């Protein structure tokens, strides 16, 4: 290591390296909000005819880079008002997530000679930032710090070089590129510059995972106390962060950027996240591609490698995990008080006993109190919890500061008596009251009150609750003036409102600030699914960066439960009134943006908003461009997929072991066919062995995976465990984990659901709300298991205001042959999925306490008819969320009394179920209620909808459109 002492005003020298002898060395630093850190670099004489590169890798916050050159002895400190080059976003320029500057050889601002010095200033824009900075010339390699992240950007056809030092230990070495945009190939070899030609590398990402390089300690070319040279090459423009590390390395996470990784059975992978802000909610989301990893976390610096036996927080769901740490948590606040920069340490454990688990890890720190700050009087100075309105302009990045004045009357429901005093001020308004005389509708609507004080000249509004309780979200409603609101506003608690009101008559008055949260927006990666949760009427935001080419862009959200809506806006946060594209259908939503759409920009940021509409929601979000391979999650169906007639959609999936049995099934309309391969990234119909290795394009009358690979209503491909094709690339050397590839095609425009599952050692298949799955159980006496989670989004404090409202749901099994029976166990804690607990037809759960965990396999609900099975359940919030239970999970077992083929659906009363042609949906209506369905019309054909009542007198209504 190197150690360097500096002050905040020091100009720190950087080491630019000297190709090919020494690599450039990055330095990690921190800066407070709006503060600068200063650096200088002198390049060797050989660099005079080479381009000069400068890069800042943000780990937290949003740093900007400013650069100047000078041949004078007097140091220069460039800033946002005076610099020769700048990475700060400029109007009309391409947008980038990372800060890069390149000074070309022909640039007139360059200097030369022995006295030439380049001065760098890195500013933490609006929020504290932790970052690393490095400078190099030409093709000089950049040193990779073990476990650290190094950002990179390349033009089409570009290559960048790095060096990783291997310590004197016999541990496997991994080198992974986490992409922000585009796709990259990695090449590596010992001691010499690497490249794409066969003679230029010993290892590459062209074989195996396709996403990185793993060099095993028993590899014939592995070395210790040596240097591994790495090359990153991109066919099209790309942006990425590169990380290298040996086993047990604690890898640094970038705030808001997902990191892909693998963990072996019974082993750990370790990470850390810097928490630069002092008051943050922390969210750690584990999106599982295969296997069953669990999260353990701590802020105890004496324990930087948390385990199952030594941790402070954990999430052990069998599916994707979400760990939420509230900003008021005593352990977190203690760390923030004791440390200049608190560090969250994360351990991911491979719970799967038989196969490697593959996952992405997204850690985000959300500042919770920067929206509303009291500046004066000093007696109450500080940050206060507040929710910004869902309508009106977004809160400004630079704080809006002003004197606070109270509206008269306080509720602003009627004509203002002090309108002249509100001009140019931030106005305090009281919510309510619920009184048809004093404050009748529509005057009582949030937007109408804000519009009234806006018309008096107010520049901002603080809406205070008039009752004790949780904060609420101010949303637009039908008939209000939300579209006319042009000033920012926030909602605060009654206690905060009362405190402000008491000090309004102080001599100095009350001065407040409104500002947008300064957290880094989570990044969506092309082709990678991202799990997420959102509370009732709560927004979750993400950003993606469009490629330079003429590609279509598709953004999809698939709910596990609830009804998320999707909004996309160019370069800014969307809401229900301001957006560029939106989809507000019941159930899943997809936005397809054509390449020739005039609103679609190139090399720019699109901000994606997911709104938990009318209920808590748990979902998976995906973003892709033309020809992207979407990554499938084991046991998690991906719905709302579509393929035009005669074309293909491509997917990939992680396989954790060469002994894993694999099944890929598709359910949809039209005649959808599957093609599967471990060697061809885009399998299609053609020559077996070259274009595909297995296909499912058999007879529609065949319904088992043993007969033409086709099931009724869809196709399925099954690969037996240990099959010679599993994880065997063209080189012929089998190695797991690896990637398998699937192509889906149809002879007509088709909509479908795709499911990838591994053999019975994996967790139960996860049912998504109102998404049907076609299944075959060809052996009598077999079970297939499923899980359905209700209300995960409400499990964490601060995620959802108020008490969770759970919708009743129905489990429906519709056989097309045979006799399936349904047995249900629940609600149980999510840990029951890991424990192997399953429903058993032979034992009722006597004495079972809902929300607890029975000692043996048993069932709490069942349906054993002969013409289809229905189980209707009304969950109780008190049973689902207790001191020992943080989620509401039901485990479903389908028993094949005889060989059977069926479609299974778990559908909440509020969900809108997707119907497929000629496939019946069996359901229950409770009293004066509605059950909603939808059907995609893909051809100009006569449409028949038939309702068959078994009891009661249901009515049928239909319309086209939303």
Short mmCIF file of C-alpha atoms in Angstrom, two decimals, residues 767-947:
data_model
loop_
_atom_site.label_atom_id
_atom_site.label_comp_id
_atom_site.label_asym_id
_atom_site.label_seq_id
_atom_site.Cartn_x
_atom_site.Cartn_y
_atom_site.Cartn_z
CA UNK A 767 -46.06 -17.53 -8.58
CA UNK A 768 -46.63 -13.98 -9.70
CA UNK A 769 -49.92 -12.28 -9.09
CA UNK A 770 -52.43 -13.20 -11.83
CA UNK A 771 -49.80 -14.80 -14.11
CA UNK A 772 -50.75 -18.29 -15.31
CA UNK A 773 -48.23 -21.13 -15.68
CA UNK A 774 -48.78 -24.27 -17.76
CA UNK A 775 -47.33 -27.34 -16.01
CA UNK A 776 -47.07 -31.07 -16.68
CA UNK A 777 -46.73 -33.77 -13.98
CA UNK A 778 -46.46 -37.01 -15.99
CA UNK A 779 -46.00 -39.29 -12.94
CA UNK A 780 -48.81 -40.18 -10.54
CA UNK A 781 -48.04 -39.51 -6.88
CA UNK A 782 -45.63 -36.62 -7.54
CA UNK A 783 -45.71 -33.14 -5.99
CA UNK A 784 -44.76 -29.84 -7.56
CA UNK A 785 -44.31 -26.91 -5.18
CA UNK A 786 -44.95 -23.19 -5.57
CA UNK A 787 -44.81 -20.12 -3.34
CA UNK A 788 -46.89 -16.94 -3.29
CA UNK A 789 -45.74 -13.94 -1.22
CA UNK A 790 -48.20 -11.28 -0.11
CA UNK A 791 -47.20 -7.73 0.80
CA UNK A 792 -43.39 -7.89 1.06
CA UNK A 793 -43.28 -4.13 0.38
CA UNK A 794 -44.92 -3.37 3.71
CA UNK A 795 -42.45 -5.39 5.76
CA UNK A 796 -39.97 -2.59 6.50
CA UNK A 797 -40.53 0.49 8.64
CA UNK A 798 -40.61 3.62 6.54
CA UNK A 799 -41.33 1.79 3.30
CA UNK A 800 -45.08 2.23 3.36
CA UNK A 801 -47.16 4.75 5.28
CA UNK A 802 -49.85 3.31 7.53
CA UNK A 803 -50.87 -0.27 8.04
CA UNK A 804 -50.59 -2.73 5.13
CA UNK A 805 -53.87 -3.58 3.40
CA UNK A 806 -53.84 -7.17 2.14
CA UNK A 807 -56.07 -8.34 -0.66
CA UNK A 808 -57.76 -11.75 -0.54
CA UNK A 809 -56.44 -14.09 -3.21
CA UNK A 810 -57.43 -17.28 -4.98
CA UNK A 811 -55.29 -20.23 -6.03
CA UNK A 812 -56.69 -21.84 -9.14
CA UNK A 813 -55.57 -25.10 -10.76
CA UNK A 814 -57.30 -25.88 -14.08
CA UNK A 815 -56.54 -29.37 -15.42
CA UNK A 816 -56.70 -30.20 -19.11
CA UNK A 817 -56.06 -33.85 -18.27
CA UNK A 818 -55.63 -35.94 -15.16
CA UNK A 819 -56.61 -35.05 -11.59
CA UNK A 820 -54.38 -32.60 -9.66
CA UNK A 821 -55.12 -31.77 -6.01
CA UNK A 822 -54.02 -28.64 -4.16
CA UNK A 823 -52.59 -28.39 -0.63
CA UNK A 824 -51.55 -25.08 0.92
CA UNK A 825 -49.43 -24.25 3.98
CA UNK A 826 -49.45 -20.70 5.31
CA UNK A 827 -48.95 -18.01 6.16
CA UNK A 828 -45.42 -18.96 7.20
CA UNK A 829 -42.18 -16.94 7.47
CA UNK A 830 -40.03 -16.86 4.34
CA UNK A 831 -37.39 -18.94 6.18
CA UNK A 832 -39.76 -21.90 5.85
CA UNK A 833 -38.85 -22.05 2.15
CA UNK A 834 -35.19 -22.62 3.03
CA UNK A 835 -36.03 -25.13 5.76
CA UNK A 836 -37.59 -27.51 3.24
CA UNK A 837 -41.03 -27.25 4.87
CA UNK A 838 -43.76 -28.26 2.40
CA UNK A 839 -47.50 -28.99 2.46
CA UNK A 840 -48.33 -32.71 2.84
CA UNK A 841 -51.67 -34.23 1.84
CA UNK A 842 -51.55 -36.74 4.69
CA UNK A 843 -51.36 -34.32 7.64
CA UNK A 844 -53.37 -31.29 8.74
CA UNK A 845 -51.55 -28.57 10.66
CA UNK A 846 -53.19 -29.18 14.05
CA UNK A 847 -52.39 -26.38 16.49
CA UNK A 848 -50.68 -24.33 13.78
CA UNK A 849 -50.36 -20.64 14.66
CA UNK A 850 -50.58 -18.47 11.53
CA UNK A 851 -47.32 -16.65 10.93
CA UNK A 852 -45.39 -19.34 12.78
CA UNK A 853 -43.61 -22.44 11.52
CA UNK A 854 -45.01 -25.95 12.08
CA UNK A 855 -42.69 -28.71 13.20
CA UNK A 856 -43.49 -31.02 10.28
CA UNK A 857 -44.94 -30.97 6.76
CA UNK A 858 -48.70 -30.38 6.83
CA UNK A 859 -51.45 -28.36 5.15
CA UNK A 860 -53.71 -25.52 6.29
CA UNK A 861 -55.97 -25.34 3.18
CA UNK A 862 -56.82 -27.87 0.49
CA UNK A 863 -58.97 -28.53 -2.57
CA UNK A 864 -59.37 -32.11 -3.81
CA UNK A 865 -62.13 -31.99 -6.44
CA UNK A 866 -62.07 -33.71 -9.78
CA UNK A 867 -62.96 -30.84 -12.16
CA UNK A 868 -60.54 -28.14 -11.11
CA UNK A 869 -59.30 -26.79 -7.79
CA UNK A 870 -59.96 -23.46 -6.07
CA UNK A 871 -58.56 -22.28 -2.73
CA UNK A 872 -59.68 -18.84 -1.54
CA UNK A 873 -57.63 -17.17 1.23
CA UNK A 874 -58.03 -13.88 3.08
CA UNK A 875 -54.68 -13.06 4.74
CA UNK A 876 -54.57 -11.21 8.06
CA UNK A 877 -51.93 -8.48 8.50
CA UNK A 878 -51.49 -9.39 12.17
CA UNK A 879 -50.59 -12.94 11.14
CA UNK A 880 -48.16 -11.87 8.43
CA UNK A 881 -46.14 -9.23 10.29
CA UNK A 882 -45.13 -10.11 13.79
CA UNK A 883 -41.98 -9.72 15.87
CA UNK A 884 -40.63 -12.96 14.39
CA UNK A 885 -41.97 -12.71 10.85
CA UNK A 886 -41.29 -10.11 8.16
CA UNK A 887 -43.25 -11.47 5.21
CA UNK A 888 -46.43 -13.35 4.36
CA UNK A 889 -45.70 -16.51 2.35
CA UNK A 890 -47.95 -19.36 1.30
CA UNK A 891 -46.43 -22.65 0.09
CA UNK A 892 -48.54 -24.53 -2.45
CA UNK A 893 -48.22 -28.21 -3.31
CA UNK A 894 -49.95 -29.71 -6.35
CA UNK A 895 -50.29 -33.48 -6.02
CA UNK A 896 -50.82 -35.55 -9.17
CA UNK A 897 -53.42 -38.12 -8.16
CA UNK A 898 -52.95 -39.33 -11.73
CA UNK A 899 -50.68 -38.13 -14.55
CA UNK A 900 -51.83 -34.60 -15.14
CA UNK A 901 -51.40 -31.41 -17.08
CA UNK A 902 -52.77 -28.15 -15.69
CA UNK A 903 -52.53 -24.38 -15.50
CA UNK A 904 -51.95 -22.80 -12.08
CA UNK A 905 -52.63 -19.17 -11.10
CA UNK A 906 -52.50 -17.27 -7.82
CA UNK A 907 -54.54 -14.12 -8.24
CA UNK A 908 -55.37 -11.39 -5.72
CA UNK A 909 -58.82 -9.84 -5.88
CA UNK A 910 -57.31 -6.54 -7.06
CA UNK A 911 -55.19 -8.04 -9.84
CA UNK A 912 -56.14 -8.22 -13.51
CA UNK A 913 -55.51 -11.70 -14.83
CA UNK A 914 -54.11 -12.24 -18.33
CA UNK A 915 -56.17 -14.71 -20.38
CA UNK A 916 -54.74 -16.95 -23.10
CA UNK A 917 -56.73 -18.24 -26.09
CA UNK A 918 -58.87 -21.32 -25.46
CA UNK A 919 -57.64 -21.60 -21.87
CA UNK A 920 -60.29 -21.29 -19.17
CA UNK A 921 -59.83 -19.31 -15.96
CA UNK A 922 -61.54 -20.66 -12.85
CA UNK A 923 -62.30 -18.16 -10.09
CA UNK A 924 -64.55 -17.03 -7.23
CA UNK A 925 -66.45 -13.75 -6.80
CA UNK A 926 -67.15 -12.51 -3.28
CA UNK A 927 -70.51 -10.70 -3.02
CA UNK A 928 -70.84 -7.37 -4.85
CA UNK A 929 -67.33 -7.42 -6.32
CA UNK A 930 -65.64 -7.57 -9.71
CA UNK A 931 -62.89 -9.81 -11.02
CA UNK A 932 -60.90 -8.24 -13.86
CA UNK A 933 -59.25 -9.97 -16.82
CA UNK A 934 -57.43 -8.85 -19.92
CA UNK A 935 -56.75 -10.44 -23.29
CA UNK A 936 -54.30 -9.31 -25.95
CA UNK A 937 -55.89 -9.13 -29.41
CA UNK A 938 -53.17 -9.88 -31.95
CA UNK A 939 -55.17 -10.45 -35.15
CA UNK A 940 -58.28 -9.22 -36.95
CA UNK A 941 -60.44 -12.16 -35.85
CA UNK A 942 -63.87 -12.64 -34.32
CA UNK A 943 -63.51 -12.72 -30.53
CA UNK A 944 -65.65 -14.93 -28.26
CA UNK A 945 -65.68 -14.56 -24.47
CA UNK A 946 -67.68 -17.25 -22.66
CA UNK A 947 -68.62 -17.06 -18.94
#
